[in-house]
Short mmCIF file of C-alpha atoms in Angstrom, two decimals:
data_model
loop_
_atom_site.label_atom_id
_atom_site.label_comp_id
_atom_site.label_asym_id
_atom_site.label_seq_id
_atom_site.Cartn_x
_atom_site.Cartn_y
_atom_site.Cartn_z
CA UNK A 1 0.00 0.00 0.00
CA UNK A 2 2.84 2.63 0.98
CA UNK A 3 4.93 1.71 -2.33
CA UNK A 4 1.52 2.30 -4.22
CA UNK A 5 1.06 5.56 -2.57
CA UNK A 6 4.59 6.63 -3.24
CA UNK A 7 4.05 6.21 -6.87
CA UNK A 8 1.06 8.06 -7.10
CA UNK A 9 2.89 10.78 -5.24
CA UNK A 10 5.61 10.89 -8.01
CA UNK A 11 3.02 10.75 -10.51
CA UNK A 12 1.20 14.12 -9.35
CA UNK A 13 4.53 15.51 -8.78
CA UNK A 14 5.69 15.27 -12.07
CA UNK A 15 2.11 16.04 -13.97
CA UNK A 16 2.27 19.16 -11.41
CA UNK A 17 5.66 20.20 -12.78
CA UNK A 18 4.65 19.62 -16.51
CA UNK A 19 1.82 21.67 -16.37
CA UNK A 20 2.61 24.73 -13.89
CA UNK A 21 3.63 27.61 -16.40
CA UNK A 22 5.85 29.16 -13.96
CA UNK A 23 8.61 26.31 -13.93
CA UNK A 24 10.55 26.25 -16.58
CA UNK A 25 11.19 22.58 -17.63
CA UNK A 26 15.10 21.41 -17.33
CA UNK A 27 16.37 19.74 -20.27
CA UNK A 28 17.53 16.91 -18.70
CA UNK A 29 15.46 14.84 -16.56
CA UNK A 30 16.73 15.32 -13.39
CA UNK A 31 17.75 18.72 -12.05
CA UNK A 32 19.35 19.53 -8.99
CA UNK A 33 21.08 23.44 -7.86
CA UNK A 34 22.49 24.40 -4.61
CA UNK A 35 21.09 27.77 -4.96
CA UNK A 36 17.24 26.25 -5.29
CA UNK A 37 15.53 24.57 -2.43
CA UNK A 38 13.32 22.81 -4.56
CA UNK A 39 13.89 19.57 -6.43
CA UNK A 40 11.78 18.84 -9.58
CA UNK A 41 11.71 15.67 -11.32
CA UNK A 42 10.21 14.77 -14.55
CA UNK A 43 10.06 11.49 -16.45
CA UNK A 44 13.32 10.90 -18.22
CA UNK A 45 13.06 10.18 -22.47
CA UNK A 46 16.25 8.27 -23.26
CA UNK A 47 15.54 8.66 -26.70
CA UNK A 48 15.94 12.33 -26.38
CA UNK A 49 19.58 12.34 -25.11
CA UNK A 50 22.00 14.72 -26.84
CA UNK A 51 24.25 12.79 -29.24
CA UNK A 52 27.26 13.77 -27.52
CA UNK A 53 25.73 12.13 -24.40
CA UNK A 54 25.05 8.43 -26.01
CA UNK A 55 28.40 9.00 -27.64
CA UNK A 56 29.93 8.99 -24.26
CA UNK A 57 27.63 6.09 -23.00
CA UNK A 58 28.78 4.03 -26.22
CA UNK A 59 32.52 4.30 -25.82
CA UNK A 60 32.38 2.43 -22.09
CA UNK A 61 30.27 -0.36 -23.66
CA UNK A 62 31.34 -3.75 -25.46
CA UNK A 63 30.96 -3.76 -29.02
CA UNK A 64 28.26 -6.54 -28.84
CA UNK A 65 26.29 -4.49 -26.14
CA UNK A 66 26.87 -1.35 -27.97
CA UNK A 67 25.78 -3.49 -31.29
CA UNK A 68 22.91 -4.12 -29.41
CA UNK A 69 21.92 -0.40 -28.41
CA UNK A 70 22.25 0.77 -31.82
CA UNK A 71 18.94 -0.93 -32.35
CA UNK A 72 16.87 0.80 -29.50
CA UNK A 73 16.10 3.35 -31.96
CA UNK A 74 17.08 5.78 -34.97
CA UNK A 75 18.87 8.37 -32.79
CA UNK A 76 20.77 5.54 -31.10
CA UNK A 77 21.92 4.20 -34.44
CA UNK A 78 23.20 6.93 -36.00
CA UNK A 79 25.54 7.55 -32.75
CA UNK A 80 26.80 4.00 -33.32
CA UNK A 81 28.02 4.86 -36.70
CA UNK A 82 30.06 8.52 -35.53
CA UNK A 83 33.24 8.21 -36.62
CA UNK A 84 34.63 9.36 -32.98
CA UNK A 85 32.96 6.15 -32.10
CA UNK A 86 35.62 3.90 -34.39
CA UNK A 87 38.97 5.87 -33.79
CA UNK A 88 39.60 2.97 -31.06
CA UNK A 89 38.93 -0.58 -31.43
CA UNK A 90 39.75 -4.12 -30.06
CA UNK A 91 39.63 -7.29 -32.44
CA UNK A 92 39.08 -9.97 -29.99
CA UNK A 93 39.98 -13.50 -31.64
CA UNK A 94 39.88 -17.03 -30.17
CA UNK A 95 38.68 -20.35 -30.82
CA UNK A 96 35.52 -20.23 -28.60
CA UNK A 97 36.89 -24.35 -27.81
CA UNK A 98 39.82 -23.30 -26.33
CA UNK A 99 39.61 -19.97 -25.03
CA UNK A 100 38.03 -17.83 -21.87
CA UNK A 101 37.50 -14.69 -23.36
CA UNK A 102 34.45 -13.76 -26.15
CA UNK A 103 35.34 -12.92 -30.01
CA UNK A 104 34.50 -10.24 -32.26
CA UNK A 105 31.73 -11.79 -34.41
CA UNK A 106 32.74 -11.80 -38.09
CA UNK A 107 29.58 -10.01 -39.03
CA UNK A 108 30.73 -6.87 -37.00
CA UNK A 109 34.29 -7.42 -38.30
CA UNK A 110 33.60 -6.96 -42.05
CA UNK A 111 30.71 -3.89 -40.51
CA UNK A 112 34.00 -2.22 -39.08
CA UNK A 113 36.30 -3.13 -42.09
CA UNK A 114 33.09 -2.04 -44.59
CA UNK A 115 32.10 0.89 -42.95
CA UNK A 116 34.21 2.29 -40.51
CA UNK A 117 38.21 1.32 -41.39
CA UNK A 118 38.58 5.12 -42.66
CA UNK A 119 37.83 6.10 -38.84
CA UNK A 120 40.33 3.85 -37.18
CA UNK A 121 43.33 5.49 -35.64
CA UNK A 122 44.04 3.23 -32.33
CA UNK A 123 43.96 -0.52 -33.17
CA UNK A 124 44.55 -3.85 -31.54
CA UNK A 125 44.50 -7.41 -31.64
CA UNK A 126 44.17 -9.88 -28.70
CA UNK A 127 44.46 -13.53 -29.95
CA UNK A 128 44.90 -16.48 -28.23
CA UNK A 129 46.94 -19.10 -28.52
CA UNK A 130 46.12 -20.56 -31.75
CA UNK A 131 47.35 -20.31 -35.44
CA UNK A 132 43.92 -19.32 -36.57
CA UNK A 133 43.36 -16.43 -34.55
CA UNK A 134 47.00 -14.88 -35.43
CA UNK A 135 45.83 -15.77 -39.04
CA UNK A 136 42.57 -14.18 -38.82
CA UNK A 137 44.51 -11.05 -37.53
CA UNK A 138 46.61 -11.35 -40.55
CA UNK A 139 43.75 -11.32 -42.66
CA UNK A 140 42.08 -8.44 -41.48
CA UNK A 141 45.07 -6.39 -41.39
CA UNK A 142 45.60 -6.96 -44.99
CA UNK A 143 42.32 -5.44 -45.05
CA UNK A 144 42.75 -2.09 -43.69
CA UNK A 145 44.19 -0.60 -46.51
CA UNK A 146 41.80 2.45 -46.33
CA UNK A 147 42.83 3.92 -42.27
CA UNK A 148 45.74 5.71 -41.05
CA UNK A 149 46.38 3.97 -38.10
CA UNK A 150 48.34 5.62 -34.88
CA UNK A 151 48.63 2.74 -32.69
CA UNK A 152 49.05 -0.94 -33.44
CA UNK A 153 49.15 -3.42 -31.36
CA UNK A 154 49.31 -6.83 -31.27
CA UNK A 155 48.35 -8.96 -28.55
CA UNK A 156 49.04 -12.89 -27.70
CA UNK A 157 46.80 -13.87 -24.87
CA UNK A 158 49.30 -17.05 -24.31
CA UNK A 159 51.95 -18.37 -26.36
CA UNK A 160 53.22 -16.27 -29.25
CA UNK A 161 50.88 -17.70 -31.78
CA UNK A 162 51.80 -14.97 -34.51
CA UNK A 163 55.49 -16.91 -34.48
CA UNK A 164 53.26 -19.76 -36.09
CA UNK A 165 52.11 -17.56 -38.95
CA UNK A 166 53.73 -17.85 -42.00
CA UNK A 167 56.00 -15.32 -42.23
CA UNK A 168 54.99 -14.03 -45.45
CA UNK A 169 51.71 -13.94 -44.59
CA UNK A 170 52.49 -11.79 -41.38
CA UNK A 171 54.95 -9.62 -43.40
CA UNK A 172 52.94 -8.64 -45.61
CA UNK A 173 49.79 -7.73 -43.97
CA UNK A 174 52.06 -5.70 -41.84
CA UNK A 175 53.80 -3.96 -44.20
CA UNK A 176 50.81 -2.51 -45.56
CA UNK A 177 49.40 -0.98 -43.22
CA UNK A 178 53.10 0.62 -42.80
CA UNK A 179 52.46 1.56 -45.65
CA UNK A 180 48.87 2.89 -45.33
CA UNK A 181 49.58 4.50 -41.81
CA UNK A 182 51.82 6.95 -42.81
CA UNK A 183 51.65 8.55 -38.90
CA UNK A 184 51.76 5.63 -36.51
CA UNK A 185 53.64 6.85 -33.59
CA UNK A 186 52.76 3.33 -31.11
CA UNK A 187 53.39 0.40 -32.35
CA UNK A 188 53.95 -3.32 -30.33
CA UNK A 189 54.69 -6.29 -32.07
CA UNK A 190 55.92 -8.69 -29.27
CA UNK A 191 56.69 -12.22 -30.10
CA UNK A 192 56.13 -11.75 -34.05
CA UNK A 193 57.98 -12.57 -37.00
CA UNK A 194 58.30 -8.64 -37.81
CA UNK A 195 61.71 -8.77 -40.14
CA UNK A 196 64.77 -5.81 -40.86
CA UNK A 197 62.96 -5.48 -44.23
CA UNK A 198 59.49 -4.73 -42.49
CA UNK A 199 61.20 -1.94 -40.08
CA UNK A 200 63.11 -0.01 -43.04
CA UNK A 201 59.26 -0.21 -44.58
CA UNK A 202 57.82 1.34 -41.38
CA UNK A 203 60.90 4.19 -40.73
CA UNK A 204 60.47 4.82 -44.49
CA UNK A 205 56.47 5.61 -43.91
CA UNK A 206 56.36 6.91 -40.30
CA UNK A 207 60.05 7.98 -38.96
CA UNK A 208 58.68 11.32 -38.09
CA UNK A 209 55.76 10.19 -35.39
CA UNK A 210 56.85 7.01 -34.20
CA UNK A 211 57.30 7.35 -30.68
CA UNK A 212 56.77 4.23 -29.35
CA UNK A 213 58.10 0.46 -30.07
CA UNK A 214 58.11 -2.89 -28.19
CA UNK A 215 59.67 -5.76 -30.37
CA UNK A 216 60.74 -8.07 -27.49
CA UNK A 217 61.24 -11.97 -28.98
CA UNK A 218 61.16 -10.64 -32.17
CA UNK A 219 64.07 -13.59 -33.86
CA UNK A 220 63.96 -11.97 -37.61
CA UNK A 221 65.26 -8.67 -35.99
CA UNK A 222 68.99 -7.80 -36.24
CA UNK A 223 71.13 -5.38 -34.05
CA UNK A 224 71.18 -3.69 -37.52
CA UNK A 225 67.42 -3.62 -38.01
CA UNK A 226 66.56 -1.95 -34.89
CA UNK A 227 69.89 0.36 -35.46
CA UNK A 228 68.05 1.93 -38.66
CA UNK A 229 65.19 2.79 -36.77
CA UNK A 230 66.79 4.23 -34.41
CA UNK A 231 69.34 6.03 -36.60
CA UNK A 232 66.00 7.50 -38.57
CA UNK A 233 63.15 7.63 -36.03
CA UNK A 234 63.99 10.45 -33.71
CA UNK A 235 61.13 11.28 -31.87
CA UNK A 236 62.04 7.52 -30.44
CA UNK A 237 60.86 7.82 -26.45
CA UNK A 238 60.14 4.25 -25.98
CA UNK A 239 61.76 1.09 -26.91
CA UNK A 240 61.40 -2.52 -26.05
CA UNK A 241 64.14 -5.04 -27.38
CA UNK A 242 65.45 -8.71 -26.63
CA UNK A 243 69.15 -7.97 -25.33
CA UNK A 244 70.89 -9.92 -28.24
CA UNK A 245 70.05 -7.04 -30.29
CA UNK A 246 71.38 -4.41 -28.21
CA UNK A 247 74.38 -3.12 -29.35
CA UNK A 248 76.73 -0.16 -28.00
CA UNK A 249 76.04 1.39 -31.76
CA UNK A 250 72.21 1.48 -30.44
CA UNK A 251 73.01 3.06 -27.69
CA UNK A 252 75.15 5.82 -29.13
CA UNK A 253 72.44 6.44 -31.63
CA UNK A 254 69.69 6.88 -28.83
CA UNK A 255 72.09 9.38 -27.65
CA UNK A 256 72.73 11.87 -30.84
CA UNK A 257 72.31 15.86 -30.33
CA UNK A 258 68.88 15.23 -32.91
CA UNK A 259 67.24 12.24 -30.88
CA UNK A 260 64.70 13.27 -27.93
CA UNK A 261 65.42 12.40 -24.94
CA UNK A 262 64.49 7.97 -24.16
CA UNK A 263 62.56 7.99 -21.21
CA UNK A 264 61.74 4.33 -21.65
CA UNK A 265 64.53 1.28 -22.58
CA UNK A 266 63.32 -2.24 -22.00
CA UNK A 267 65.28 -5.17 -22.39
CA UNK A 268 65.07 -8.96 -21.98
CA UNK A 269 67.86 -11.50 -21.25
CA UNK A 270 66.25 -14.46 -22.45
CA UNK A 271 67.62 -17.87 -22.43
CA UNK A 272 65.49 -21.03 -23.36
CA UNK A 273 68.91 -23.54 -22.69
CA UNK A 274 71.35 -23.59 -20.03
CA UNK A 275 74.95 -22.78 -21.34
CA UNK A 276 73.82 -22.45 -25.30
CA UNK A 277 73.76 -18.83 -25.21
CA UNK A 278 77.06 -16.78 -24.93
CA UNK A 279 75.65 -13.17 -24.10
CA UNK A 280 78.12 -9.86 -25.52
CA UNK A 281 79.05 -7.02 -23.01
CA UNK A 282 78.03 -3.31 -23.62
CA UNK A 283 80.56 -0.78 -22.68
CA UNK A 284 80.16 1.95 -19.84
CA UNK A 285 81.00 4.35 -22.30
CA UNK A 286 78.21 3.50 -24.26
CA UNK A 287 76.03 3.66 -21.01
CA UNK A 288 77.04 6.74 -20.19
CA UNK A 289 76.41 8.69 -22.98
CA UNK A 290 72.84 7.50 -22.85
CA UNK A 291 72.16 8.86 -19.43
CA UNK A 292 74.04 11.97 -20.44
CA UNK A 293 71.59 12.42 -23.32
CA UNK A 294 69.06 11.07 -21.49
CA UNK A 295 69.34 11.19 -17.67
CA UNK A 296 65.98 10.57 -16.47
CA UNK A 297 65.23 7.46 -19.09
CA UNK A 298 64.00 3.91 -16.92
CA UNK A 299 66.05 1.32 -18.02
CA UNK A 300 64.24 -2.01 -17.22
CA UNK A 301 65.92 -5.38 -17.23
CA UNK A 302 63.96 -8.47 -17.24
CA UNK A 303 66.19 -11.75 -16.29
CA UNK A 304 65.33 -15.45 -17.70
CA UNK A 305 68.53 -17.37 -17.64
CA UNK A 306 70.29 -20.17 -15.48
CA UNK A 307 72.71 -19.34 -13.24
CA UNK A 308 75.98 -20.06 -15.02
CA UNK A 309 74.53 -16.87 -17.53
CA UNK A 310 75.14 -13.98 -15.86
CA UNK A 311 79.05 -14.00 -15.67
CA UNK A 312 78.74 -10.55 -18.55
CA UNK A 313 76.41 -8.91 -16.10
CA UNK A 314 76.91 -6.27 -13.20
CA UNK A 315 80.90 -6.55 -13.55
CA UNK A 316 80.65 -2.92 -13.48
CA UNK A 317 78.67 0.29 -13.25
CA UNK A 318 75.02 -0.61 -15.17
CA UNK A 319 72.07 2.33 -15.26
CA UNK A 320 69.56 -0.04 -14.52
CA UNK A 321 66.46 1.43 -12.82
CA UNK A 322 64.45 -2.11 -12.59
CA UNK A 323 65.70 -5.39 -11.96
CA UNK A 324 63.03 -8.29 -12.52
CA UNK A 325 64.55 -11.77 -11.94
CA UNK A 326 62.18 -14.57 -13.16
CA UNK A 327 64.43 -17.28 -12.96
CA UNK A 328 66.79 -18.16 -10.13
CA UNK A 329 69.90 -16.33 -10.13
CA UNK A 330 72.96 -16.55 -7.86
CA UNK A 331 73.93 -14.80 -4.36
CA UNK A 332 76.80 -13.72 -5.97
CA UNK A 333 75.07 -11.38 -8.64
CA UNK A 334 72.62 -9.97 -5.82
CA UNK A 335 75.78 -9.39 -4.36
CA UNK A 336 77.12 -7.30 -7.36
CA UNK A 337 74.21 -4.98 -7.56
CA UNK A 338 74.23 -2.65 -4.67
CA UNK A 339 77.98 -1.64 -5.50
CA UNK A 340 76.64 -1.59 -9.19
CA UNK A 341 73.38 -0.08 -10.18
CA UNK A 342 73.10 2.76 -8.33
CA UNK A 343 70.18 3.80 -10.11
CA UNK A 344 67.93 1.17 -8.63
CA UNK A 345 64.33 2.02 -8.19
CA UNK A 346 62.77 -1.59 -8.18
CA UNK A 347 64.00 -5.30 -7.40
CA UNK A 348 61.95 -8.02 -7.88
CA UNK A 349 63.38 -11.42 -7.11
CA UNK A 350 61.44 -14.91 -7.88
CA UNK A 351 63.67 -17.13 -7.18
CA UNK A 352 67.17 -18.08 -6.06
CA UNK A 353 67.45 -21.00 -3.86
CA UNK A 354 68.35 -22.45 -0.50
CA UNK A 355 70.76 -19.25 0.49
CA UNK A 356 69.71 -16.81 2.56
CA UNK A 357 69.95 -13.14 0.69
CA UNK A 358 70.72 -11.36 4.50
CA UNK A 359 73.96 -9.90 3.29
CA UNK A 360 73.01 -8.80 0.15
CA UNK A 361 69.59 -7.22 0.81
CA UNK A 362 71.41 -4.80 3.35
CA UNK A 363 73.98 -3.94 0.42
CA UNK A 364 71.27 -3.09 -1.86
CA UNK A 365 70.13 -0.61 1.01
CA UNK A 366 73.04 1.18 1.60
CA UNK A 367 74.06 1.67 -1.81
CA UNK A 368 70.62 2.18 -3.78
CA UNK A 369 69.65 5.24 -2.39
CA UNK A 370 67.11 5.05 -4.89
CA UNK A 371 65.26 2.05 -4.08
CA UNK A 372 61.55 2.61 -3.57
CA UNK A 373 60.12 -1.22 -4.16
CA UNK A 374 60.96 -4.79 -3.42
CA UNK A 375 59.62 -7.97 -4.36
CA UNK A 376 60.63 -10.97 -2.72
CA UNK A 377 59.41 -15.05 -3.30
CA UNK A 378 60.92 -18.41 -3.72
CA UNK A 379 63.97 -17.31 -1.67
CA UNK A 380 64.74 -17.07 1.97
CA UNK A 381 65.87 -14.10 4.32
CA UNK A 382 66.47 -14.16 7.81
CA UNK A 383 63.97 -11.92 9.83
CA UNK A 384 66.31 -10.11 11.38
CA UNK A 385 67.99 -8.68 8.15
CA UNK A 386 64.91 -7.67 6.71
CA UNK A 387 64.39 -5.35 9.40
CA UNK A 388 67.48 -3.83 8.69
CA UNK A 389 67.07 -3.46 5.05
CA UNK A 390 63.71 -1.65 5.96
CA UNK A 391 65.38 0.17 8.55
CA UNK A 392 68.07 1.80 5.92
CA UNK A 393 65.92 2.43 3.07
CA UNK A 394 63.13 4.04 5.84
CA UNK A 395 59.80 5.42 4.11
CA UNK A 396 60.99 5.85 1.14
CA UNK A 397 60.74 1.92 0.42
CA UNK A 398 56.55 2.33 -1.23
CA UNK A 399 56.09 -0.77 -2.18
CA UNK A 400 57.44 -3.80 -0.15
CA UNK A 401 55.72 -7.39 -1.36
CA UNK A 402 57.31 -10.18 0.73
CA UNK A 403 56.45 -13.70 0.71
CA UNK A 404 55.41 -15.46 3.78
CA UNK A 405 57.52 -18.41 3.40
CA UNK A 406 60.45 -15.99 2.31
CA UNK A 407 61.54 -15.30 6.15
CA UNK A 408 63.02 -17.12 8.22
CA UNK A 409 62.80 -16.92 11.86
CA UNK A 410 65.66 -16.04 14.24
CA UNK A 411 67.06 -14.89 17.86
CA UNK A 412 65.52 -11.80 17.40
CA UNK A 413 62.35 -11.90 15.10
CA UNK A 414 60.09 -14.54 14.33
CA UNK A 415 56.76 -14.40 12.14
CA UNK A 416 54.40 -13.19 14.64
CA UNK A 417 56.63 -9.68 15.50
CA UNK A 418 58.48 -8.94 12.36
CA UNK A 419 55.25 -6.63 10.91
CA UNK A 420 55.62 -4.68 13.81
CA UNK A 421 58.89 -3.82 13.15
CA UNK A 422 58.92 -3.33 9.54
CA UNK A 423 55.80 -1.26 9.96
CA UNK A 424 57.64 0.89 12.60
CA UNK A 425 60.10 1.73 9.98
CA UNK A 426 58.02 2.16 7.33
CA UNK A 427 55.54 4.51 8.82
CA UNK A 428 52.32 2.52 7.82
CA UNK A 429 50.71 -0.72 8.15
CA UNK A 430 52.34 -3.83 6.86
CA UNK A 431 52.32 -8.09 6.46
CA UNK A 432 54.10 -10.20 4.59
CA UNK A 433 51.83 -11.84 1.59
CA UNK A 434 50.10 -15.22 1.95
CA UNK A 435 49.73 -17.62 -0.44
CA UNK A 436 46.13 -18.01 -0.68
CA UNK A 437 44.88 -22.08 -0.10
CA UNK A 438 42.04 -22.70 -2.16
#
C-alpha cells in the first residue's frame, strides 16, 4: 500500500511540474542546484539524449552491447556509426573451444572493415593461442588498406601464436598498413615474426611520429634492423628489445644531439637452454652517454637465464632502474648490484634457492639510495635482516611485497613480531603476503 502511494505521489509531482507555467522545464530529466531549495523531477526520455551524451555512453560499452543499443532506436543508431565512435577498437579473436574470453563476431568485423576502417586510428589485436586467430589477424590487417592507423598493437593472450604464422603472410599484412599509416607513432609487435625489411618499410612511412616500439622476442630482428630505426626515427621515447640485439652502436644512436630524450629502454635476457647462449658485453661508455643524453630514461631489465649466464652482467657500473629476476639467479650477482646499479628504483626477485639473501639485501640498502620497491618469493631471508634493510631504506621503500615463506625466523624476530617492526620503519601498516589455499 505505501509503495503504491509513493508512486502516485511521483506521478502528481511530475504532472504538477509539466503543467505549472511558472517552472521552466530542465532539459535533462533530473535537475538539482544548490542555490534552489526545490527539487523537480520529470520522467526521463532516453531517446531524447543529446548525441554527444550516447556518444559517451557508447565508448564504455562492449561492441556486442553497444551493437545491441544501436537498435533501441534511430537516434541511437546513427551515434553507433560517428566516426569518434571507431577511432579505437579491439579485435578480440579465439577459438571459442579453447579460449576464456568472447570474439568479435565476423559479421561486426567486415561492418568495421566495410564501414568504418577510414575512422580507425588506435587498433589492436588480442588472440589467443592458436594459429587461426593470429591468421585471422593477418587477414584483417591486410584489409585495412583504407585507415591511417596511430597505434598498433598486437596482442598474444598465451603463447606467441603470430610466431606460427607464416612469415609471409604476417609480413605482408604488416607492411601494408606501414604503408597505409603513414603517422603511426605506437606500435607493439611482441613475439612476431616482424623482419629488418618490415622496419626499413615502417621508418620509411612513419620515422617522423613514431614514438613508441616494443619488439621483445622478435628472432627476424637484427642489431642492424633496430639500429636503422633508431638512426631514422627520432622522436624515439620508448623502446622494447630482446638484449641480443642491443648493441653499443644502439646506444650511441639513442644518444645523438637530434634524438629526444628515451625515457623508456626495455630489455630482456632471455635464455630457453642452459649454457647455449654466450651473451656480448656493452661498454660503460656507451652507457654513459645515454644517461648523459638522457638522464631521467627507466632502463628495465627483465632476467630469464640459469645461473651459469650472468658471468657478462653487473661486472661494473650498469644504469639499470628495474631489476626483474624470473628465474633463479645466484647470491653472488645480488651481491654485485648494490655496489653496481646505483640507479635502482625496483628489485623483484622470484627465485634463487636455498641461500639466505641477508647480506646482500642490506647492500642493496646502503648503496641504492634510490630504491623505492621490493619484491621478494621463492627465496629465503632471515627476519632479522629484513628489518634492517627496511630500517636503511626508511619510508621511502613504497612498495614492499614479501612472501610469507620468504623469512626465516631467528634470535631476534620470528613471524608473529616482524610486521611490527617493519611497519615501525616504514611509517604505515604492513604483512608479509600469503599464499592463498584454495
Amino acid at each position: 500500500m505505501g509503495l503504491r502511494m509513493k508512486r502516485k505521489s511521483l506521478s502528481v509531482v511530475n504532472k504538477v511540474v509539466q503543467s505549472s507555467p511558472a517552472v521552466k522545464q530542465p532539459k535533462l530529466g533530473f535537475y538539482s542546484s544548490l542555490n534552489q531549495t526545490h527539487t523537480y523531477t520529470v520522467l526521463l526520455d532516453w531517446r531524447s539524449l543529446p548525441h554527444h551524451v550516447v556518444l559517451r555512453i557508447f565508448q564504455y560499452l562492449p561492441l556486442i552491447d553497444r551493437a545491441q543499443a544501436s537498435s533501441v532506436c534511430r537516434r541511437w543508431n546513427e551515434v553507433f556509426h560517428i566516426p569518434d565512435l571507431w577511432r579505437k577498437f579491439e579485435f578480440e579473436l579465439n577459438q571459442s573451444a579453447t579460449s576464456s574470453f568472447k570474439s568479435t563476431h565476423p559479421d561486426l568485423i567486415q561492418q568495421i572493415i566495410k564501414r568504418h576502417a577510414a575512422h580507425l586510428r588506435y587498433v589492436s589485436f588480442k588472440v589467443d593461442s592458436s594459429t587461426e586467430s593470429a591468421e585471422a589477424a593477418c587477414d584483417i590487417l591486410s584489409q585495412l588498406v583504407n585507415c591511417s592507423l596511430q597505434t598498433l598493437d598486437l596482442i598474444s593472450m598465451a603463447n606467441p601464436s603470430f610466431m606460427n604464422v607464416s612469415k609471409s603472410h604476417f609480413v605482408s599484412a604488416l607492411t601494408l598498413v606501414f604503408v597505409n599509416s603513414k603517422s603511426l607513432s605506437s606500435i607493439k609487435i611482441e613475439g612476431t615474426p616482424v623482419d629488418d625489411p618490415s622496419l626499413k618499410i615502417l621508418v620509411a612511412n612513419n620515422s617522423d611520429t613514431l614514438t613508441l616500439l616494443k619488439m621483445s622476442s622478435c628472432p627476424y630482428v637484427s642489431s642492424d634492423g633496430i639500429l636503422c630505426v633508431a638512426d631514422h626515427c627520432q622522436g624515439l621515447r620508448e623502446l622494447a628489445l630482446n638484449y641480443y640485439i642491443l648493441s653499443d652502436e644502439l646506444l650511441l644512436a639513442l644518444s645523438s644531439e637530434t634524438h629526444v630524450n628515451l625515457e623508456h629502454l626495455r630489455i630482456d635476457v632471455v635464455s630457453e637452454n642452459p649454457g647455449q647462449i654466450k651473451f656480448h658485453s656493452i661498454k660503460k661508455q656507451s652507457w654513459d652517454a645515454l644517461i648523459k643524453h638522457s638522464p631521467g630514461v627507466n632502463v628495465v631489465m627483465y632476467f630469464f637465464l640459469y645461473e651459469e649466464e650472468f658471468e657478462t652482467f653487473f661486472t661494473e657500473e650498469s644504469p639499470v632502474t628495474h631489476l626483474y629476476f624470473g628465474r633463479s639467479v645466484s647470491k653472488a650477482v645480488l651481491g654485485r648490484i648494490g655496489p653496481n646499479c646505483p640507479r635502482l628504483v625496483e628489485l623483484v626477485v622470484c627465485a634463487n634457492g636455498l641461500q639466505t639473501l641477508d647480506n646482500e639485501l642490506i647492500c642493496i640498502a646502503q648503496h641504492c639510495k634510490n630504491l623505492t620497491a621490493l619484491g621478494l618469493s621463492a627465496c629465503e631471508v632471515r627476519c632479522s635482516a629484513l628489518v634492517e634493510f627496511v630500517r636503511l631504506c626508511g619510508r621511502r621503500l613504497a612498495q614492499l611485497s614479501v612472501m610469507e615463506e620468504v623469512l626465516t625466523p631467528d634470535g631476534d624476530y620470528g613471524l608473529d613480531k616482524i610486521h611490527t617492526e617493519v611497519s615501525k620503519y616504514l611509517g604505515r601498516t604492513w604483512f608479509p603476503d600469503v599464499m592463498p589455499v584454495w
